[in-house]
Coordinates of C-alpha atoms in Angstrom, one line a residue:
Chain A
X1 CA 198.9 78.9 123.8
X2 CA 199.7 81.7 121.9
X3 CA 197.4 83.0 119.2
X4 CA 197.2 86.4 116.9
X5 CA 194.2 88.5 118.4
X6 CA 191.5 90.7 116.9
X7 CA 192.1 93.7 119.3
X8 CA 190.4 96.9 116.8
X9 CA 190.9 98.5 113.9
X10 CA 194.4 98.0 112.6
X11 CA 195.1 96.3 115.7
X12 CA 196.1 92.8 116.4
X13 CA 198.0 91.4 118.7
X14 CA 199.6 88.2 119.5
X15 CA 198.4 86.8 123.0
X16 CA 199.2 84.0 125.3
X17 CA 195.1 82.7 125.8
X18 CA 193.9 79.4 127.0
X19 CA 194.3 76.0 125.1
X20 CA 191.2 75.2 123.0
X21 CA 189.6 71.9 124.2
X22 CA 187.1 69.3 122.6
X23 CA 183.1 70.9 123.3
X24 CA 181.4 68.4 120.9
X25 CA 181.8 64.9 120.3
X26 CA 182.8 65.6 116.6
X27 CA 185.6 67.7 117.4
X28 CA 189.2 67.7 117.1
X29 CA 191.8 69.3 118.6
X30 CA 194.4 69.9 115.7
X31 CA 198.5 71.6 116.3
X32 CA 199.1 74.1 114.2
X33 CA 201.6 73.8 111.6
X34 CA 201.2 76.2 109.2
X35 CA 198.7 79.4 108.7
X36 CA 198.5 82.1 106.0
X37 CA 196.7 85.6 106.4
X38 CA 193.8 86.1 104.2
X39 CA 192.7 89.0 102.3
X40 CA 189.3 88.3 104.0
X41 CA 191.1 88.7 107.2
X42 CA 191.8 92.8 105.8
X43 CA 188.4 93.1 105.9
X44 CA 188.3 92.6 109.7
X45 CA 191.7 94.3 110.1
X46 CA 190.3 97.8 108.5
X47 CA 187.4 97.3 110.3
X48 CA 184.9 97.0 108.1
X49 CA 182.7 93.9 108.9
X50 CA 180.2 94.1 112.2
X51 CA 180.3 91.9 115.2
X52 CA 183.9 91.3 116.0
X53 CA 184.7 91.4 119.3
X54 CA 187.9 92.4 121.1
X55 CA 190.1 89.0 121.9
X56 CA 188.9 87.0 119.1
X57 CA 191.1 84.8 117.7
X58 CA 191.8 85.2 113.6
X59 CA 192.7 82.9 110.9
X60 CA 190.6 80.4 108.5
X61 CA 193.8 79.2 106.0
X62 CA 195.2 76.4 108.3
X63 CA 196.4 72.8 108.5
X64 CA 198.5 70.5 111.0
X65 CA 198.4 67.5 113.1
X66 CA 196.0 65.9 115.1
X67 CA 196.4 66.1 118.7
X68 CA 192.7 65.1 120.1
X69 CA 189.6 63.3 119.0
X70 CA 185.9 63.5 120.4
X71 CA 184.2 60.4 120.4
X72 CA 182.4 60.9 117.3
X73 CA 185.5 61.2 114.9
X74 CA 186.8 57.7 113.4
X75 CA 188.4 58.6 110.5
X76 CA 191.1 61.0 112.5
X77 CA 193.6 59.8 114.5
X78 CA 196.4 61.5 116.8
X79 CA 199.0 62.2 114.4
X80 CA 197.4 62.9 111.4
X81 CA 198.8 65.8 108.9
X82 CA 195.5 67.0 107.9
X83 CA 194.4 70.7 105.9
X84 CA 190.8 72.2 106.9
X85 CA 188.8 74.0 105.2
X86 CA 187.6 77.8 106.8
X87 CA 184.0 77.2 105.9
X88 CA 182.4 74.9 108.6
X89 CA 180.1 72.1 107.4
X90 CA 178.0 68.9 109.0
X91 CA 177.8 67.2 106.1
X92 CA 174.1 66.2 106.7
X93 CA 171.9 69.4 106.1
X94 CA 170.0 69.9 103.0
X95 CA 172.4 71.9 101.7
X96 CA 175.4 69.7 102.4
X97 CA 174.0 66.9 101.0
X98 CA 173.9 68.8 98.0
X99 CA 177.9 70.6 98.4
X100 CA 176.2 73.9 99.1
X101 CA 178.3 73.4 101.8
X102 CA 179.0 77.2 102.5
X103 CA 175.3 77.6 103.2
X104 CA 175.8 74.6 105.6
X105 CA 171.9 74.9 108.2
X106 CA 174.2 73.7 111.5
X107 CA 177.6 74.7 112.2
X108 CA 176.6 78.8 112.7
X109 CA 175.9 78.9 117.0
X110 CA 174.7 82.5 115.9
X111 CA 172.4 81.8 113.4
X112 CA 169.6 84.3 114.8
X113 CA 172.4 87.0 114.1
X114 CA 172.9 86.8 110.5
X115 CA 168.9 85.6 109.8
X116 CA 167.9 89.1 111.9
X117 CA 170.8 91.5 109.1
X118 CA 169.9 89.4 106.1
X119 CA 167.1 87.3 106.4
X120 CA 169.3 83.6 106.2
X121 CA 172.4 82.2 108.0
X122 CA 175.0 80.4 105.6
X123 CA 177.7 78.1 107.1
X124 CA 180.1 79.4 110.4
X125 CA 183.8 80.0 109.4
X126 CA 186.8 80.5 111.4
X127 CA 188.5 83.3 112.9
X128 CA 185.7 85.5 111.9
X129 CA 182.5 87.7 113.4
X130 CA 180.0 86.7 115.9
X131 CA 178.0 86.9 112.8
X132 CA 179.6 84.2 111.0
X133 CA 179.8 81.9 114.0
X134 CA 182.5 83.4 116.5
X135 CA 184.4 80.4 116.1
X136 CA 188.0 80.7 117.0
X137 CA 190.4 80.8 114.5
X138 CA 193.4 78.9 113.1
X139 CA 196.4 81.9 113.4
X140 CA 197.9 80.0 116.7
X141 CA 199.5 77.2 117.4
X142 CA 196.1 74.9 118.3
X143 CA 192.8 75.0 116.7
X144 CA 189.4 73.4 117.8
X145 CA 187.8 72.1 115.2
X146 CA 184.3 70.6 114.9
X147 CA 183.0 68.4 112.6
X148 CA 186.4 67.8 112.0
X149 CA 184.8 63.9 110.5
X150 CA 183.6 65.8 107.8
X151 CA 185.4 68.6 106.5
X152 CA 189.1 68.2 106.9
X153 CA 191.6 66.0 104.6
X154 CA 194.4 64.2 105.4
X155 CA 197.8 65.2 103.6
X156 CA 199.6 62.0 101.7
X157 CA 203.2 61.6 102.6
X158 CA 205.4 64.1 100.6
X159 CA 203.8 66.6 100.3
X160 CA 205.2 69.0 102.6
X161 CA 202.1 72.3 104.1
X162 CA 203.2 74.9 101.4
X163 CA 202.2 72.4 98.9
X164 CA 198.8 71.9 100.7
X165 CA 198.3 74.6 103.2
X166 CA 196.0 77.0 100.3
X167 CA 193.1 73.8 100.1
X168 CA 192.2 74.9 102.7
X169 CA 190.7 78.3 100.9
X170 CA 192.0 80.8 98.5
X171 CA 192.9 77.1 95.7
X172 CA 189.5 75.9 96.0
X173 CA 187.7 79.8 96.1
X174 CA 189.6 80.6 92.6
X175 CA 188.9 77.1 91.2
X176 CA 185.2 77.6 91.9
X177 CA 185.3 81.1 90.7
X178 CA 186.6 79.9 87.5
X179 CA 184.2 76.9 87.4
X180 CA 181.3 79.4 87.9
X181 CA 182.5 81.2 85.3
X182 CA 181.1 78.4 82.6
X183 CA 184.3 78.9 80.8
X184 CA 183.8 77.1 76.9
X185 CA 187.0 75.8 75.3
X186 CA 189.0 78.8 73.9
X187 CA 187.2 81.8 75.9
X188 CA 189.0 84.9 77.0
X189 CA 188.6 85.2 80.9
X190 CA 189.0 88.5 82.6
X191 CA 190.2 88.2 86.3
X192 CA 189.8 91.3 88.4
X193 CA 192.4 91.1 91.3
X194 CA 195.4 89.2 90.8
X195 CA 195.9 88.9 94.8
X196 CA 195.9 85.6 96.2
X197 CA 192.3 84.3 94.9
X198 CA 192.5 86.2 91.4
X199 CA 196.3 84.3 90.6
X200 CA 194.5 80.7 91.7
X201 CA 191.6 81.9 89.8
X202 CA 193.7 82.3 86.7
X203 CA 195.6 79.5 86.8
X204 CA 191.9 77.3 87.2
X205 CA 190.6 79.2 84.3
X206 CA 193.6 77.8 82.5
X207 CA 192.7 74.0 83.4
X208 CA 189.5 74.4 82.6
X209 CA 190.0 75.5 78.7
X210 CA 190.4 79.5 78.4
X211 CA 191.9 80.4 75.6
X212 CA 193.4 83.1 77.1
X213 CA 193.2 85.3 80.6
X214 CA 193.8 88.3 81.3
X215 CA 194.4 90.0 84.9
X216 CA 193.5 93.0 86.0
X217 CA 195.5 94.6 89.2
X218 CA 197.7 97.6 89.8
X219 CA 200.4 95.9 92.0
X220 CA 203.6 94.9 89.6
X221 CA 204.3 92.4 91.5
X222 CA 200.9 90.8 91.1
X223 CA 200.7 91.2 87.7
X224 CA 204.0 89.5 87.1
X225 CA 202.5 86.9 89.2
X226 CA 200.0 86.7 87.0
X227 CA 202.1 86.5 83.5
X228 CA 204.0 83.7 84.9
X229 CA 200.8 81.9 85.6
X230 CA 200.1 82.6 81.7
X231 CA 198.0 85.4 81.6
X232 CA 198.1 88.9 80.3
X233 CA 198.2 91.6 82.2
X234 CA 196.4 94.9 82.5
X235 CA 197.5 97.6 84.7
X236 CA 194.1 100.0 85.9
X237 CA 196.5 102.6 87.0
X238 CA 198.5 103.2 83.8
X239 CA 195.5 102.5 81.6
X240 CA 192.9 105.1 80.8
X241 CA 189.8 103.0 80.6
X242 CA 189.7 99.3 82.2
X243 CA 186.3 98.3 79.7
X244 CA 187.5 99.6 76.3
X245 CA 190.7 98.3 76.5
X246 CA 188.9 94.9 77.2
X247 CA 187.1 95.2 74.4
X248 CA 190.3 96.6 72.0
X249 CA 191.6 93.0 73.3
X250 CA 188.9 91.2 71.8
X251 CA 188.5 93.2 68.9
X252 CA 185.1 94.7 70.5
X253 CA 183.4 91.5 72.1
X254 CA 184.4 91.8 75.6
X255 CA 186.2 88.9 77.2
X256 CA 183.4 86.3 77.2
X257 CA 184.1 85.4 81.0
X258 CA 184.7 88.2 84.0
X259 CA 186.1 87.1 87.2
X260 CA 185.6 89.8 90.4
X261 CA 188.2 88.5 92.4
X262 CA 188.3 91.9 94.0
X263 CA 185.4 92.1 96.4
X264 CA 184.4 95.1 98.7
X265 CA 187.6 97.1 99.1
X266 CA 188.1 97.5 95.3
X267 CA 190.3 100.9 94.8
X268 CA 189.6 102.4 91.5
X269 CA 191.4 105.0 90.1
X270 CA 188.4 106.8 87.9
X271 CA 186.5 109.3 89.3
X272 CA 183.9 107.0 89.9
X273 CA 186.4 104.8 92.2
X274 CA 187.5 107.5 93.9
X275 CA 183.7 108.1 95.2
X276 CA 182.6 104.8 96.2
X277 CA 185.8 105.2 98.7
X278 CA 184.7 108.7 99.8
X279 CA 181.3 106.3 100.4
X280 CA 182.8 103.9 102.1
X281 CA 184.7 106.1 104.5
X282 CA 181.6 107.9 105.7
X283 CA 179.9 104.7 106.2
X284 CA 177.5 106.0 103.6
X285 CA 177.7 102.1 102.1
X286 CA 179.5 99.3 102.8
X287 CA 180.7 97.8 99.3
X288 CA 182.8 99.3 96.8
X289 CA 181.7 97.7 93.5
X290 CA 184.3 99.4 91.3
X291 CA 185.3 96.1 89.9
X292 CA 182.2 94.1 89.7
X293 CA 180.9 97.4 88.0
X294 CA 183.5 97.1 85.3
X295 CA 183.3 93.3 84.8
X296 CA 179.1 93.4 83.7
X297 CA 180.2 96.4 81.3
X298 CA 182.8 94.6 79.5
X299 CA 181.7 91.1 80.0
X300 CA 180.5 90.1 76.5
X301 CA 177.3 89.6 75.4
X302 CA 176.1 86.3 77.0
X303 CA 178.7 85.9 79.0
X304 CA 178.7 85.2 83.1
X305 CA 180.0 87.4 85.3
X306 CA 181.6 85.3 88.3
X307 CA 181.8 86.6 91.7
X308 CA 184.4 85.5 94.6
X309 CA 185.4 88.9 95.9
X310 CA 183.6 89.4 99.2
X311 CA 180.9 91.6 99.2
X312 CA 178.9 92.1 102.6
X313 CA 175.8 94.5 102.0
X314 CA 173.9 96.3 100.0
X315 CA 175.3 98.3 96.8
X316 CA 174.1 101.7 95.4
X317 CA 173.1 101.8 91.7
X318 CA 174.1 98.4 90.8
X319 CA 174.0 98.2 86.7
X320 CA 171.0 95.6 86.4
X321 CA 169.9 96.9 83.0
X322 CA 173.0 96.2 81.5
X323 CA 173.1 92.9 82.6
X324 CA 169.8 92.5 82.1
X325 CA 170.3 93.6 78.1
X326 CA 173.3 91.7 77.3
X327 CA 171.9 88.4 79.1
X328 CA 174.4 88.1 81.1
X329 CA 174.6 85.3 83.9
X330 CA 175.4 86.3 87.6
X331 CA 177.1 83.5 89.7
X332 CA 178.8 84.3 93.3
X333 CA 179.0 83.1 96.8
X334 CA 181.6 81.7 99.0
X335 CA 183.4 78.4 98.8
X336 CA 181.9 75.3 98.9
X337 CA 185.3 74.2 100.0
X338 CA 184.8 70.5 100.9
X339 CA 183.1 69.9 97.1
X340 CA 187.1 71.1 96.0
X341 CA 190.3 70.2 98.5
X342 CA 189.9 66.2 97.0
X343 CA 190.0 67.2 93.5
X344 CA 192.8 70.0 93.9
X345 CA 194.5 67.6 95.6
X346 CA 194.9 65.1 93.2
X347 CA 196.0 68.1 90.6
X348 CA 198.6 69.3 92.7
X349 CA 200.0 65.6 93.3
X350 CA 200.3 65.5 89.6
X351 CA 202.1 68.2 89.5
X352 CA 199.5 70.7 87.2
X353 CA 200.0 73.8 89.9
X354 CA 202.5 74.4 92.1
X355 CA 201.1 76.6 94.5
X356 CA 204.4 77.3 97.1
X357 CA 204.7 80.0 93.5
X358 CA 202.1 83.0 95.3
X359 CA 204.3 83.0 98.7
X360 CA 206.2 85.7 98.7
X361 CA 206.2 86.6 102.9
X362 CA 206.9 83.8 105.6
X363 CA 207.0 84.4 108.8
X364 CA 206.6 83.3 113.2
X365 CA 203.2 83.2 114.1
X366 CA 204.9 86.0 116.7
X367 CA 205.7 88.2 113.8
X368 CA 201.6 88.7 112.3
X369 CA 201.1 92.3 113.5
X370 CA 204.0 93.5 111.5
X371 CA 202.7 90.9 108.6
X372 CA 199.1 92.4 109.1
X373 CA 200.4 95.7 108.6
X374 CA 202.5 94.9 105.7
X375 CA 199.6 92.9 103.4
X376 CA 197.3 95.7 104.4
X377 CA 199.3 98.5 102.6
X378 CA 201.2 96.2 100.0
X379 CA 204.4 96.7 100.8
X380 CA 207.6 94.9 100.2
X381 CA 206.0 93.4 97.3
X382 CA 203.2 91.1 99.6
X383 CA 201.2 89.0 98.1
X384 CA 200.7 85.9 100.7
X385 CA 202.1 85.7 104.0
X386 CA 202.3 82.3 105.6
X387 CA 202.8 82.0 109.2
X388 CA 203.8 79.1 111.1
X389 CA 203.8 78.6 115.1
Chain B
X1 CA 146.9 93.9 116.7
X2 CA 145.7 90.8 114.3
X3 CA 147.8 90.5 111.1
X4 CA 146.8 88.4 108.3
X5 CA 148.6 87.6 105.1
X6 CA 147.0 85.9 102.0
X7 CA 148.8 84.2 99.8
X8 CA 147.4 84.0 96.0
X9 CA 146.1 80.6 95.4
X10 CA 148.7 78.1 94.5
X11 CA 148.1 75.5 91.9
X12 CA 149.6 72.3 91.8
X13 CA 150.9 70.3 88.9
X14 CA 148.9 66.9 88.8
X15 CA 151.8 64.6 89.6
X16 CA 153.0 66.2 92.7
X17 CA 151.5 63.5 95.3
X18 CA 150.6 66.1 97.9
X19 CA 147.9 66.9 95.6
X20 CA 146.2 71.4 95.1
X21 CA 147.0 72.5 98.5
X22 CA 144.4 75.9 98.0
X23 CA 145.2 79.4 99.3
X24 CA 148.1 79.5 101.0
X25 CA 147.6 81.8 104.4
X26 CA 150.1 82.8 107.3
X27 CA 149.0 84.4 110.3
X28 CA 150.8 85.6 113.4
X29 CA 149.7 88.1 115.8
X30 CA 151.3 89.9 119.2
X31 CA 149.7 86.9 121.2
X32 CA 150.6 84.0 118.8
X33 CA 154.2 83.2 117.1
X34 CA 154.8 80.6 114.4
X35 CA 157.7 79.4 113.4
X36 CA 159.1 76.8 110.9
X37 CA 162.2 73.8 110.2
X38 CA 163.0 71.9 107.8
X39 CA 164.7 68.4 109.3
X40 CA 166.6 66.5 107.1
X41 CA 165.2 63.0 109.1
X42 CA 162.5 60.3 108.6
X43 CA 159.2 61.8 109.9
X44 CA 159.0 59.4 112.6
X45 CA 161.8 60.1 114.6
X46 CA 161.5 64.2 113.8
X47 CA 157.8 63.3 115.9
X48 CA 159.3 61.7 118.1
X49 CA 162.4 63.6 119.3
X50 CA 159.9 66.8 119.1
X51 CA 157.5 64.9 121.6
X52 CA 160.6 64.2 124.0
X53 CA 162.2 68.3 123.4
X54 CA 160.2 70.0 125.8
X55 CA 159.6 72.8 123.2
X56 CA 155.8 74.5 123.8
X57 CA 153.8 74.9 121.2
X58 CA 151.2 73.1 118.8
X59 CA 153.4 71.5 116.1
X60 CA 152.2 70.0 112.8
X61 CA 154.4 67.7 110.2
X62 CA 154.3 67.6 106.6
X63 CA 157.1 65.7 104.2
X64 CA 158.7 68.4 102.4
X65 CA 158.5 68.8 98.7
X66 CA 161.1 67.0 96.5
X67 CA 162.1 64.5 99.6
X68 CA 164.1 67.8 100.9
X69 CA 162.9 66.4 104.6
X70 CA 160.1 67.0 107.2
X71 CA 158.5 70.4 107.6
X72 CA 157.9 71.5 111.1
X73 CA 155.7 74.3 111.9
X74 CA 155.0 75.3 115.7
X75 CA 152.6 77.9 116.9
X76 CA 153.1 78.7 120.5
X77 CA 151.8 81.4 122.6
X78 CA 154.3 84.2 122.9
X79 CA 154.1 83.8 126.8
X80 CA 154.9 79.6 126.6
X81 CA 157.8 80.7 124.6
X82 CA 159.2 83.1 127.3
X83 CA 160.1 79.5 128.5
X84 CA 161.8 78.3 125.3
X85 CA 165.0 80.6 126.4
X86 CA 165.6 78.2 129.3
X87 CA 166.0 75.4 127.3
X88 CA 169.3 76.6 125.4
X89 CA 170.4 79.3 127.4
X90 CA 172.5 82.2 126.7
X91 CA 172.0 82.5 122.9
X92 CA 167.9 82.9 123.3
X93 CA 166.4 86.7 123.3
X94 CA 163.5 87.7 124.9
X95 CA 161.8 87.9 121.3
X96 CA 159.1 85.3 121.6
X97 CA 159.5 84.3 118.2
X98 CA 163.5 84.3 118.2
X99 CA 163.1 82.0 120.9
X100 CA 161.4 79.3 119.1
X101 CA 163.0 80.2 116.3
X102 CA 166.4 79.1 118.3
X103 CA 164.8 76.1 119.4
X104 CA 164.1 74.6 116.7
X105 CA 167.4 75.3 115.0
X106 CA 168.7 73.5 117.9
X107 CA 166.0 70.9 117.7
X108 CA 167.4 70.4 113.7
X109 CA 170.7 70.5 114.7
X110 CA 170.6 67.4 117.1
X111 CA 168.7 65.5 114.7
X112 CA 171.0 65.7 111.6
X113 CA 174.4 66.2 113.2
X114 CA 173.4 64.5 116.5
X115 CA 174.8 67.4 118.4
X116 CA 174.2 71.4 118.6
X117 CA 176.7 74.1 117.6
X118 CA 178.7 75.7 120.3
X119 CA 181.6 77.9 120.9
X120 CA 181.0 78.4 124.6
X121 CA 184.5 77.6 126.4
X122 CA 186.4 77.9 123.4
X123 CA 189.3 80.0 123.9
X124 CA 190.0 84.3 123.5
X125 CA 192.2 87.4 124.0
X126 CA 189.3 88.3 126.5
X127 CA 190.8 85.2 128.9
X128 CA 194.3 86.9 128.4
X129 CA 192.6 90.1 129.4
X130 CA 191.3 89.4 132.0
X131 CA 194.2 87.2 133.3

């Protein structure tokens, strides 16, 4: 088959590699329909998260058809449209029983890895590091996936994979960050990153009562993104000072409810910004924390602070004492994925989000270096690429 | 070299059923590992799967707190658990305590899932490589 390959630094590479096949009896073997690229997936494309080894095979945002069951799957059958979600999960653990499922005990082979760096091993996720399972991943055109009696959904007749495809992550990752956000009827949400995560993030925080939202990016194109989904827009490179013009919004409160939808390779145009990159690129730390920095300054007092922007290490000078004054509450972590692809479903057959609204690439599966290259440096307007075999 | 960690003395709230447990202590030393799991599995079949695994070591059981499952805690010899490695193969260092560390992950994984976690013979560029 052929399948988009992790070859280095700014380097992938679409191969012809063997077929995956069933190694477990709870496995499936699933076709590939359709696949997006993932911001996460930059991460591994610039280079900047340990243990990926030459030849593995990308991708966690995938869904298709059915090809193979092993003998412990009943609810699949050949055929079936189904979406998966990247985060792998038994279902039996302690922490899947209670939809901690990103912190799944059984699905990481490489446990020893991430317990040795961090002291714990959450759940294994596709197309990612040794560290985070080495499991091959969904950007080619078949997928092995285990557990698959657990984690994946099957797709309802008419509804065609743009509808459904984004269940399998970046939907569920901005509903949660929104739901962590303990949003009260009427609060004003600030969303840092309008990419893919941040406009899902925006449009949740809109279901779930916000009063009003306001999104934080630099990229035009984003932030009209972001106005059509309702919100307001701020644009950190035209504007002086990100926090007071927060609080100017809200007449000197600060929004009640911050959103990092940012993560690790936050830009930053302050001086400040512009040093955590000079950090990064000596490998003098790992995280940026330009945004999360700015959301606990202007979060208002009280408020929570809600994390979905990947963050993989340690951070210098994090601004405790201003949490700590304000009371502010912390929430982050990835997606507990299965806990959300149901109940998104069932919104997005009613029509409440549409979202087919945040593509703006499509492309062959044989095209994803040029796609790679194109999300990475934001041209041509890129926002989400979906690829499809 | 011996190294010995107190805990401070733990007090228990009267209704927990397991009743003051006293001074908590942990020891390990170069000659001795001791590893834990928590198994998400009725205590009888968590003894009885560990008497079948072929895991060395001297393992105690104890119901977890809040019905969270059984905690098992093995003390081996760091030499018996050279031997662990065989038992799972490729994934095993020669850390003694990684070792039974590994095993009992594995050990946890059969019991709640009924299988282990693998990605050996799943497919890579490095195939393509390599021709």
């Amino acid at each position: 088959m052929r399948a988009v390959c992790w070859e280095g630094k700014k380097d992938v590479r679409v191969q012809t590699v063997p077929d995956p096949k069933i190694l477990n009896r709870r496995d499936a073997i699933v076709r590939i329909t359709s696949t997006a690229i993932c911001g996460s997936d930059l991460h591994l494309y610039n280079g900047r998260i340990p243990t990926m080894e030459a030849g593995d095979i990308l991708g966690h945002e995938f869904m298709g058809e059915v090809v193979e069951t092993g003998s412990g799957v009943t609810n699949l059958q050949k055929g079936d449209r189904i979406v998966v979600p990247f985060d792998i999960a038994c279902g039996d653990c302690l922490p899947c029983s209670k939809e901690f499922y990103s912190a799944c005990d059984n699905s990481n082979p490489n446990a020893a890895i991430p317990i040795e760096m961090q002291g714990y091993a959450g759940a294994a996720a596709f197309g990612y590091t040794k560290m985070y399972g080495h499991y091959a991943g969904g950007q080619a055109e078949y997928v092995r996936v285990p557990f698959a009696d657990f984690g994946p959904i099957k797709v309802p007749n008419g509804l065609d994979d743009e509808q459904v495809l984004f269940l399998s992550d970046i939907f569920p990752t901005g509903y949660m960050a929104a739901e962590n956000a303990n949003i009260e009827p009427g609060d004003t949400v600030a969303v840092w990153g309008c990419g893919p995560v941040g406009q899902f993030a925006i449009r949740s925080a809109f279901m779930l009562g916000a009063g009003r939202v306001i999104g934080i990016d630099r990229h035009v194109k984003r932030l009209r993104l972001a106005e059509q989904g309702g919100a307001e827009t701020l644009n950190y490179e035209t504007t002086k000072d990100v926090v007071e013009a927060l609080k100017d919004l809200t007449a000197g409160r600060g929004p009640e409810r911050c959103i990092d939808a940012v993560g690790m390779e936050a830009h930053g145009t302050s001086l400040y910004g512009k040093v955590e990159r000079a950090k990064q690129a000596l490998m003098l730390q790992l995280d940026n924390d330009t945004a999360l920095r700015q959301a606990i300054q202007a979060c208002g007092k009280g408020g929570t602070v809600s994390v979905v922007g990947v963050y993989a290490g340690f951070m210098d000078k994090f601004p405790y004492g201003i949490m700590f004054g304000k009371g502010l509450t912390l929430k982050g972590g990835q997606c507990n994925t299965q806990k959300y692809m149901r109940p998104l479903l069932e919104r997005i057959e009613k029509g409440e989000i549409n979202p087919p609204d945040i593509i703006t690439h499509r492309a062959k599966l044989e095209e994803a270096p040029a796609m790679y290259d194109k999300f990475e440096r934001e041209k041509d307007d890129c926002v989400k690429v979906v690829l499809t075999p | 070299m011996n190294t010995v960690i107190l805990a401070t003395r733990i007090s228990v709230s009267q209704h927990m059923n397991t009743g003051p447990r006293g001074t908590a202590q942990f020891h390990e030393d170069g000659d001795t590992v001791r590893r834990s799991v928590t198994i998400r599995r009725p205590l009888v079949e968590v003894e009885q799967q560990w008497s079948v695994s072929g895991i060395p070591g001297k393992a105690t059981f104890a119901q977890a707190a809040g019905d969270r499952g059984v905690e098992l805690r093995v003390e081996a010899s760091a030499d018996e658990q050279k031997s662990a490695k065989e038992l799972f193969g490729s994934y095993a260092s020669d850390n003694p305590g990684e070792s039974l560390s590994a095993a009992l992950r594995q050990l946890k994984s059969r019991l709640e899932t009924g299988e282990a976690p693998t990605t050996l013979g799943q497919p890579s560029g490095r195939e393509s490589a390599n021709g």
